[in-house]
Tab-separated table of C-alpha atoms in Angstrom:
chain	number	residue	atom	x	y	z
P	126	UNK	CA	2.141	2.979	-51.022
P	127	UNK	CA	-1.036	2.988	-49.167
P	128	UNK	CA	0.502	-0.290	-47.021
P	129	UNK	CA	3.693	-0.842	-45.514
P	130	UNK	CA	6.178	-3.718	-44.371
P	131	UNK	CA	5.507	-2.055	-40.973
P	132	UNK	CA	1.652	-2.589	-40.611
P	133	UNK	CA	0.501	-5.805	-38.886
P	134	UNK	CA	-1.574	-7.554	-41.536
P	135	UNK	CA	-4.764	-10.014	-40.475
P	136	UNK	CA	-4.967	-12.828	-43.180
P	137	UNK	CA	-8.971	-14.349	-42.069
P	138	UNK	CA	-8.667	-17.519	-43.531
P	139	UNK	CA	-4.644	-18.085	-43.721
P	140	UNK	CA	-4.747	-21.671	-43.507
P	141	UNK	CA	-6.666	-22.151	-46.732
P	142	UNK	CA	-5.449	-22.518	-49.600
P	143	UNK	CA	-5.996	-18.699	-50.899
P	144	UNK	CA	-4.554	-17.376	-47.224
P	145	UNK	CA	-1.763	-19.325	-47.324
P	146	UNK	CA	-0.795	-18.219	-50.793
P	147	UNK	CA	-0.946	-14.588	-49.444
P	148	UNK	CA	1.108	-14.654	-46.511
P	149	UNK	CA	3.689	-16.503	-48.741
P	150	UNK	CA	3.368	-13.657	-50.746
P	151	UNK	CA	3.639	-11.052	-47.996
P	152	UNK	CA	6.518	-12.837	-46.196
P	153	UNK	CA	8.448	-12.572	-49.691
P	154	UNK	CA	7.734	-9.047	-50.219
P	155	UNK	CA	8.962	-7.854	-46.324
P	156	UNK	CA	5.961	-8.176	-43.946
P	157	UNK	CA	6.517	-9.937	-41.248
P	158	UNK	CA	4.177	-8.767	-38.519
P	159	UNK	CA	0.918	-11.045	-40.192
P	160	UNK	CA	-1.751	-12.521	-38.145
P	161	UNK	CA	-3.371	-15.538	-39.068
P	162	UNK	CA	-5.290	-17.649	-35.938
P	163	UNK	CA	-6.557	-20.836	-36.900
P	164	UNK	CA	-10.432	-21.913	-36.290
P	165	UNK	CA	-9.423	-23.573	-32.716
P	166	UNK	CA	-8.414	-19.632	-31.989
P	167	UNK	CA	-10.961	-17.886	-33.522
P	168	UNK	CA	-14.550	-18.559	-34.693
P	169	UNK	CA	-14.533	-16.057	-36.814
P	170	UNK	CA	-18.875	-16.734	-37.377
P	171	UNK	CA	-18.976	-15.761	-33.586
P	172	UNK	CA	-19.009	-11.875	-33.467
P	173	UNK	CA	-18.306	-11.548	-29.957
P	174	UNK	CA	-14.960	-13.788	-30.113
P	175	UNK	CA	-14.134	-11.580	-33.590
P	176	UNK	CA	-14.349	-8.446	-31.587
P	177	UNK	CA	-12.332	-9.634	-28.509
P	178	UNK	CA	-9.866	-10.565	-30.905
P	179	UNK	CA	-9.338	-7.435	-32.841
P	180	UNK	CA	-9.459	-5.606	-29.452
P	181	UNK	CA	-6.418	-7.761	-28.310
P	182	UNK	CA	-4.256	-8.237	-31.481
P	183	UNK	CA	-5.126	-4.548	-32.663
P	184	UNK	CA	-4.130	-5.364	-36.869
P	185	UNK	CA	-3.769	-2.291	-38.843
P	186	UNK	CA	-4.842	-4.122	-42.081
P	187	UNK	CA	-7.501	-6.970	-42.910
P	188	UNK	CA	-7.452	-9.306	-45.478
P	189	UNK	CA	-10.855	-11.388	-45.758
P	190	UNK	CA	-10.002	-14.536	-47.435
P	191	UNK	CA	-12.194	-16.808	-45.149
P	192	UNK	CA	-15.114	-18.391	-46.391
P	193	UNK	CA	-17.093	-21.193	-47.121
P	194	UNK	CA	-16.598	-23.060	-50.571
P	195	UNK	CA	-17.133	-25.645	-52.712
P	196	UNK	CA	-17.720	-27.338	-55.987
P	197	UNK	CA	-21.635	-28.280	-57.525
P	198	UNK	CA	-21.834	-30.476	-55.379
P	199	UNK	CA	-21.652	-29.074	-52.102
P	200	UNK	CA	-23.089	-26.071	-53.055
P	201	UNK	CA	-26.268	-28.110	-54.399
P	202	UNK	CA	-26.760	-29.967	-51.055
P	203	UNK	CA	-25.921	-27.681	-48.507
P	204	UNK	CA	-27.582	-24.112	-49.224
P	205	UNK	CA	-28.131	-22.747	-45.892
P	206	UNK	CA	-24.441	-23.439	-45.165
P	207	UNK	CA	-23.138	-21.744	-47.995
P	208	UNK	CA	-24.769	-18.503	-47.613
P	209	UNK	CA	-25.205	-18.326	-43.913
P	210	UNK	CA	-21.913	-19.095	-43.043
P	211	UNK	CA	-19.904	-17.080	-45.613
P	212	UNK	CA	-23.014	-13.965	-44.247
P	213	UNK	CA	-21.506	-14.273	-40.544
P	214	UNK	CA	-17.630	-14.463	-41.063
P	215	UNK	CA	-17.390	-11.410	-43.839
P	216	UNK	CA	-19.894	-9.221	-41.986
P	217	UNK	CA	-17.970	-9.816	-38.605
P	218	UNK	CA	-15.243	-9.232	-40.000
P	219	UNK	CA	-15.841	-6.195	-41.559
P	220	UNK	CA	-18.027	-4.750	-39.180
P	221	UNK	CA	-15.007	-5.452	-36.424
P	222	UNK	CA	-12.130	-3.726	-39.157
P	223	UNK	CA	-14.344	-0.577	-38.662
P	224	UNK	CA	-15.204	-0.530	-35.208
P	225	UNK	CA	-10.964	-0.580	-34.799
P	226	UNK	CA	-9.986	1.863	-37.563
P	227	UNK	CA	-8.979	-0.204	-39.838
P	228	UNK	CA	-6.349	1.411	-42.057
P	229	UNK	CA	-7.593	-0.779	-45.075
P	230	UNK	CA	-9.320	-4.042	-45.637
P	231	UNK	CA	-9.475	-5.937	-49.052
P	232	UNK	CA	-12.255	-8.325	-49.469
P	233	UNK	CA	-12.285	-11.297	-51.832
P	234	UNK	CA	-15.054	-12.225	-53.850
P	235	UNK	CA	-15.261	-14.438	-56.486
P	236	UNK	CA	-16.513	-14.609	-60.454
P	237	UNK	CA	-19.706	-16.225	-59.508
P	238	UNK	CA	-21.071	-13.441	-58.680
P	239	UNK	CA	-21.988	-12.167	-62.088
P	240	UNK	CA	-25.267	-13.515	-64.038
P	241	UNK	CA	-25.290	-16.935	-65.726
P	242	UNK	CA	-25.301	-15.316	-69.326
P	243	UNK	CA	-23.271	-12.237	-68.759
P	244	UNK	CA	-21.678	-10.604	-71.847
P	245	UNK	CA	-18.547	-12.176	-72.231
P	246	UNK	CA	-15.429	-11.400	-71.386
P	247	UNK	CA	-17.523	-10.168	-68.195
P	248	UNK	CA	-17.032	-6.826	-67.058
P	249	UNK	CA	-17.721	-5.748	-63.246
P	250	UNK	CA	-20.951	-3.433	-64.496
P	251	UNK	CA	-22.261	-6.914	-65.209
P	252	UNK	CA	-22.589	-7.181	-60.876
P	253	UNK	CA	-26.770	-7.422	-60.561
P	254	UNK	CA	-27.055	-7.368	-64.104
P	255	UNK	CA	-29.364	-10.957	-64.602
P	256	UNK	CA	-30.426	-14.155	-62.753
P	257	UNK	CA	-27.015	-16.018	-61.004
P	258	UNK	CA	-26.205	-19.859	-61.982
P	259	UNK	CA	-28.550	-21.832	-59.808
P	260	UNK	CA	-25.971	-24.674	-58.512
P	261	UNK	CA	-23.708	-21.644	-56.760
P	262	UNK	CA	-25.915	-18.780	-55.873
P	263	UNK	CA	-26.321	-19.662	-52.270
P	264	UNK	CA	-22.640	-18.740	-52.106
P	265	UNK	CA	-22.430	-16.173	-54.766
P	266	UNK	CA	-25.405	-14.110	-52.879
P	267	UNK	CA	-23.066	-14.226	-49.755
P	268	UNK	CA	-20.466	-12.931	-51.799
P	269	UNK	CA	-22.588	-9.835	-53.282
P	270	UNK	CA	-23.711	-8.792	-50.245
P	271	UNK	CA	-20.196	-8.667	-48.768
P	272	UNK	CA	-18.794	-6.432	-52.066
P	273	UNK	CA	-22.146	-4.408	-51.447
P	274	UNK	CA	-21.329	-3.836	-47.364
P	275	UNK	CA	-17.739	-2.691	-48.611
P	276	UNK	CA	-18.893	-0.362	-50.672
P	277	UNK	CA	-21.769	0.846	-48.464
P	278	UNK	CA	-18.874	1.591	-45.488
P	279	UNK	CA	-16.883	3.434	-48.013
P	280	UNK	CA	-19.726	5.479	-48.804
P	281	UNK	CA	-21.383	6.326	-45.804
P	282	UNK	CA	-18.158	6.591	-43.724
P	283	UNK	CA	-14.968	7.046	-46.434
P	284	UNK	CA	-13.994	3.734	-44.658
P	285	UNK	CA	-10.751	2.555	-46.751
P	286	UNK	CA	-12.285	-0.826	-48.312
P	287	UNK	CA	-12.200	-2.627	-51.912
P	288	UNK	CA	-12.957	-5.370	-53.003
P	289	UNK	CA	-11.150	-8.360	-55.980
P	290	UNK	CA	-13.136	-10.911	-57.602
P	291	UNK	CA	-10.629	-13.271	-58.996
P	292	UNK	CA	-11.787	-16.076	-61.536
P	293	UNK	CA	-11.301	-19.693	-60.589
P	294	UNK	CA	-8.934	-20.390	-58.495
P	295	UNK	CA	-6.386	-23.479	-57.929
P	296	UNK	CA	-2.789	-23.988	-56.831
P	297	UNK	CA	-0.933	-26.065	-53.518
P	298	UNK	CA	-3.247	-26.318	-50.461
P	299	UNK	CA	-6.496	-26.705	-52.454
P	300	UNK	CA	-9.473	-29.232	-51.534
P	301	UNK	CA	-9.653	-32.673	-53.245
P	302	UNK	CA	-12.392	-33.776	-51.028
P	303	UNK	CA	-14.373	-36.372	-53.078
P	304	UNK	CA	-17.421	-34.568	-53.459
P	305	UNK	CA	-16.495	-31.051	-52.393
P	306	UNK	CA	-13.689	-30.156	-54.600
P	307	UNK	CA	-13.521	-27.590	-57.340
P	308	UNK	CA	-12.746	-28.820	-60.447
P	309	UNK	CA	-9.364	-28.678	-60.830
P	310	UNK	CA	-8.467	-30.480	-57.849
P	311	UNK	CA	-11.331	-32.878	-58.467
P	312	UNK	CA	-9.824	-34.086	-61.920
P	313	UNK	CA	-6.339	-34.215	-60.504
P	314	UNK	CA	-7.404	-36.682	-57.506
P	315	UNK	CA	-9.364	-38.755	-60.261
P	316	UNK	CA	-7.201	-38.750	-62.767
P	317	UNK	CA	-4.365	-39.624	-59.585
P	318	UNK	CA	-6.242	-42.677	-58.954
P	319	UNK	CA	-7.156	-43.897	-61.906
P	320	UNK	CA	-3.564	-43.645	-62.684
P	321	UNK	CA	-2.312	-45.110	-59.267
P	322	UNK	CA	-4.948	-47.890	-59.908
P	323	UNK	CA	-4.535	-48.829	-63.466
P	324	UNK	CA	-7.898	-47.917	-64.493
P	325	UNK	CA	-9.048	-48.206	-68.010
P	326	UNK	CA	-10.938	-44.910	-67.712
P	327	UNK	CA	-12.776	-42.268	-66.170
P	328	UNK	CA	-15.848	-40.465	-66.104
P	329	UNK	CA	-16.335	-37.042	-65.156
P	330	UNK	CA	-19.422	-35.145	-65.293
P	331	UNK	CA	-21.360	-32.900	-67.790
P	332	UNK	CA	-20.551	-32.567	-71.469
P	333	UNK	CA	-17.250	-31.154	-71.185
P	334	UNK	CA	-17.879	-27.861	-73.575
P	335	UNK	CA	-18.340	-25.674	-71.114
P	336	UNK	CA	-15.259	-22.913	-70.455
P	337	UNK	CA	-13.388	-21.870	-67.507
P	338	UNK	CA	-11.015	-19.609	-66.697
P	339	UNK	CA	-8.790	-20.479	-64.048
P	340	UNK	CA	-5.832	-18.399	-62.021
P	341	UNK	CA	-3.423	-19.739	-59.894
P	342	UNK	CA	-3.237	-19.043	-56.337
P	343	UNK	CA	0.396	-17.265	-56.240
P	344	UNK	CA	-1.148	-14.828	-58.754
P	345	UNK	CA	-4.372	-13.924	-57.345
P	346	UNK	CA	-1.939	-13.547	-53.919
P	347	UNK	CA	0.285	-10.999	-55.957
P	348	UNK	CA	-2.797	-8.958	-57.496
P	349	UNK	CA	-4.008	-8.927	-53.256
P	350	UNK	CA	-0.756	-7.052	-52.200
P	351	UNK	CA	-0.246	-4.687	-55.387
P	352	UNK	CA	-3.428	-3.842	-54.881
P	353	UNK	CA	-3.604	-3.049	-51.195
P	354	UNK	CA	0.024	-1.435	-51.777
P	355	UNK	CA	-1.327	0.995	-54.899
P	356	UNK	CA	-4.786	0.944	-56.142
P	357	UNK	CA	-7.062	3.300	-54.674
P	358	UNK	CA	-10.369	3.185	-55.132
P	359	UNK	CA	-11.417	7.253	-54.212
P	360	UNK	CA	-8.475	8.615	-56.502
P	361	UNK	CA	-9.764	11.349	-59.047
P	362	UNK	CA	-8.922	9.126	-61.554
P	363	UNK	CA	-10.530	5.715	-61.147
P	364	UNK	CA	-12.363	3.433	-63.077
P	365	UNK	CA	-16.089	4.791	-63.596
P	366	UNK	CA	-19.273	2.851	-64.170
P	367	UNK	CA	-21.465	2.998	-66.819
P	368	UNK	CA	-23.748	5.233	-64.166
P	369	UNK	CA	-20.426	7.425	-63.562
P	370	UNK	CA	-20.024	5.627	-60.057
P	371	UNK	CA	-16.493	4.818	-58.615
P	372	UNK	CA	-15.772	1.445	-58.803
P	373	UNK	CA	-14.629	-0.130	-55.287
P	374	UNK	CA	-14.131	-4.086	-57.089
P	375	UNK	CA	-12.303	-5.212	-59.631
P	376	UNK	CA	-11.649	-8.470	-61.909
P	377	UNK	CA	-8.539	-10.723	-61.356
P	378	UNK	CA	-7.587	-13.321	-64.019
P	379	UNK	CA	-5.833	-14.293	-66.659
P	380	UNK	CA	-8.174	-13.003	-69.889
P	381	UNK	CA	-8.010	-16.841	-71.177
P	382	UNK	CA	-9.981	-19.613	-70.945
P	383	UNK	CA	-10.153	-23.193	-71.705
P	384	UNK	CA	-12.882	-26.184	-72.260
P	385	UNK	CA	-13.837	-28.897	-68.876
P	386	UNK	CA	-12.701	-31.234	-71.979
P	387	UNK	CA	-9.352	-29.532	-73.003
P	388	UNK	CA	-8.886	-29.402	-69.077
P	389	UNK	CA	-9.261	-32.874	-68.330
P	390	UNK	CA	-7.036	-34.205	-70.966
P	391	UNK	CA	-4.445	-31.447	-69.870
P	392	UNK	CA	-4.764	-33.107	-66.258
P	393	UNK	CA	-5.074	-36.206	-67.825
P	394	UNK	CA	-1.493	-36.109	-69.667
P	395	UNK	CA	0.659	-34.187	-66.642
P	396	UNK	CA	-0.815	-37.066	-64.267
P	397	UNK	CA	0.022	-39.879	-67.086
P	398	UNK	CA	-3.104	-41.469	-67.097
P	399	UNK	CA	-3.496	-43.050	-70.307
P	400	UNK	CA	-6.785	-44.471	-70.395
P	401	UNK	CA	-9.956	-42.668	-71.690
P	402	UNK	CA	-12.351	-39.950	-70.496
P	403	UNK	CA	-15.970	-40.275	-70.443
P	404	UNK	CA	-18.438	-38.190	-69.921
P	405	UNK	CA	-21.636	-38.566	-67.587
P	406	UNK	CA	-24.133	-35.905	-69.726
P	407	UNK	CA	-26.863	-36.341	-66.764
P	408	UNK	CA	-24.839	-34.304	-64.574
P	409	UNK	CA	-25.142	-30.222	-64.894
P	410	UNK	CA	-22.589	-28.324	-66.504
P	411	UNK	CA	-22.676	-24.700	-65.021
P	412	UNK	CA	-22.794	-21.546	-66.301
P	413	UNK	CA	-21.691	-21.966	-70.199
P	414	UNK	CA	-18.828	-19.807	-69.756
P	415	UNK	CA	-17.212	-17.911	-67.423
P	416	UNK	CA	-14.066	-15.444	-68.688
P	417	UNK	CA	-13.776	-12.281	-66.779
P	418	UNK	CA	-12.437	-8.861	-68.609
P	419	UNK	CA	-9.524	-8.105	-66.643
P	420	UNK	CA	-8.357	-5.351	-67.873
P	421	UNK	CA	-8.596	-2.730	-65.381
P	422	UNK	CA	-6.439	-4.615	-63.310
P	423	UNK	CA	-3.980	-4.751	-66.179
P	424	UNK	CA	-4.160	-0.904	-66.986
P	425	UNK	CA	-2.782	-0.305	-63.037
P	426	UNK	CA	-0.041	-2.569	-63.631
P	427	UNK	CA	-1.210	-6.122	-62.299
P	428	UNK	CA	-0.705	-8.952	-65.224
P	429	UNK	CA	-1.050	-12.637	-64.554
P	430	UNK	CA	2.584	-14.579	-64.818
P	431	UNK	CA	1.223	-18.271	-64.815
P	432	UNK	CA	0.206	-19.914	-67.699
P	433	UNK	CA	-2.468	-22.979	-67.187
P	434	UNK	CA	0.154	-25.841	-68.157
P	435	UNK	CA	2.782	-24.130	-66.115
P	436	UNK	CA	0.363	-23.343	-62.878
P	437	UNK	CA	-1.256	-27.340	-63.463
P	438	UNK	CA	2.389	-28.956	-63.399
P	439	UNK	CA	3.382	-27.169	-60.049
P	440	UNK	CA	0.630	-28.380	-58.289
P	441	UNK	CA	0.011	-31.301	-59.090
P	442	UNK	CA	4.003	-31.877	-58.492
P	443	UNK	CA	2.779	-30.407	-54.854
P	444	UNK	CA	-0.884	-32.704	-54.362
P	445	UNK	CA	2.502	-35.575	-55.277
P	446	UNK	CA	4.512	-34.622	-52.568
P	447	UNK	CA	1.998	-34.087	-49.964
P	448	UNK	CA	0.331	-37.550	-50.879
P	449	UNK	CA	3.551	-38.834	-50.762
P	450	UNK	CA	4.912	-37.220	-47.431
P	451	UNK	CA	1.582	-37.963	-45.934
P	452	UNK	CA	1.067	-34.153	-45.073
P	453	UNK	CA	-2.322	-33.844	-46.842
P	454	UNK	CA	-5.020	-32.803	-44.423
P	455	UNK	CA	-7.446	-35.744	-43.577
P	456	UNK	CA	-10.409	-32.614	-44.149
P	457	UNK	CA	-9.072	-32.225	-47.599
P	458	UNK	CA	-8.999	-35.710	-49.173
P	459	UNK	CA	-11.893	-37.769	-47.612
């Protein structure tokens, strides 16, 4: 294994909702010697505390799951934020996991990176391959240049970095913010209400036909260590190209997908909301669909364990509970 129990693992961003998931991953699977400072201890879009902080803590390896996100919404309104912001943490990050030898660093991307209309199921050659979906490119031009700045370390200096783009993700610890939420977590806090409520029915926006894919968090946190703990990037035998290149990124999903419409009514029914869905047709849909080929991941041995129904259930069981033990952060449901 490239990793070991023994290593002292940085999780940037372990209080999110993807962090979390991976040091509840890592804590099953042996580590125990994982960092993961919250914002009050570490800025990490201020490079000089970034750098004092890998000079005192000294991790041997780096997981960057920090960053900036959001649904249409947020992404729509506040541009500068979303690629500024998500520019300053990866980059300091990174920059600082060289400067202190690093033994390896995985970045996380995300499937917005690839072009609006990118041959489906999308393969990572499709990376730079047409225009981006206007109401996320702020944030999925962040993203790009973060895979790019991986790959340009591991080029120039054989630094050990890769990269994962997992699909859409959702799961316990997500953000049901009103208008920043994701999808997923945005239906279940409507759908919540309207139940709570009594309401005779709810709209939700765009004409429902588009498709998602979506992966739960404990997944994409599995696919993070069996990657760090096996895949390697430089071996003789990796994936190629189409220009004979090494890849350094790959697809994580499940290789299924399923409609805004078929989602909502899935919500709809766990919830037990039994009033109707509407939908509001002025408001954009995204990118048409968005399933990602995941099959290199699947020829090294990673597979996806949680089916849609199975993954929804859990966590909206979880949003329950932390509604109903008043442990939801005040950030997270405004």
């Amino acid at each position: 294994m490239f990793i070991s129990q023994k290593d002292k693992v940085f999780v940037a961003g372990g209080n999110g909702m993807v962090g979390s998931g991976i040091i509840r991953k890592l804590r099953n699977k042996g580590y125990s010697k994982i960092l993961a400072p919250n914002r009050k201890d570490l800025n990490l879009s201020q490079k000089e505390e970034v750098i004092s902080w890998f000079k005192k803590n000294k991790p041997n390896v780096v997981i960057v799951a920090a960053a900036k996100v959001g649904g249409i919404y947020a992404n729509n309104n506040y541009p500068v934020d979303f690629i500024l912001e998500n520019l300053k943490i990866q980059t300091n990050i990174i920059e600082a996991s060289f400067e202190f030898k690093i033994k390896r660093l995985l970045f996380l991307g995300s499937s917005c990176i690839y072009p609006k209309y990118a041959a489906q199921p999308i393969r990572e050659e499709e990376l730079l391959n047409g225009p981006l979906e206007p109401t996320n490119e702020w944030y999925a031009i962040a993203k790009i240049a973060g895979i790019k700045l991986c790959e340009a370390y591991r080029k120039q200096y054989g630094f050990d970095t890769f990269s994962l783009m997992p699909t859409n993700l959702y799961g316990p610890g997500d953000n049901y913010h009103i208008k920043d939420s994701h999808v997923i977590p945005g239906l279940i806090r409507r759908f919540y209400e309207a139940e709570k409520s009594n309401a005779k029915e709810v709209i939700c926006w765009g004409t429902g036909k588009p498709k998602r894919e979506f992966l739960h968090v404990d997944d994409l946190s599995e696919a993070c260590i069996f990657a760090l703990e096996y895949w390697n990037p430089s071996d003789y035998e990796t994936f190629k190209s189409n220009s004979n290149s090494p890849i350094s990124f790959l697809n994580v999903g499940t290789g299924e997908d399923i409609s805004i419409k078929n989602l909502a009514e899935l919500i709809a029914e766990i919830v037990g909301f039994k009033g109707s869905i509407l939908w509001d047709e002025t408001k954009p849909d995204g990118t048409p669909r968005k399933l990602l080929d995941v099959s290199r991941i699947n020829s090294i041995g990673w597979r996806s364990k949680i089916s849609i129904k199975n993954g929804l259930e859990h966590t909206i069981n979880c949003f329950k509970r932390e509604i109903k033990d008043g442990i939801l952060r005040k950030e997270n449901y405004q």
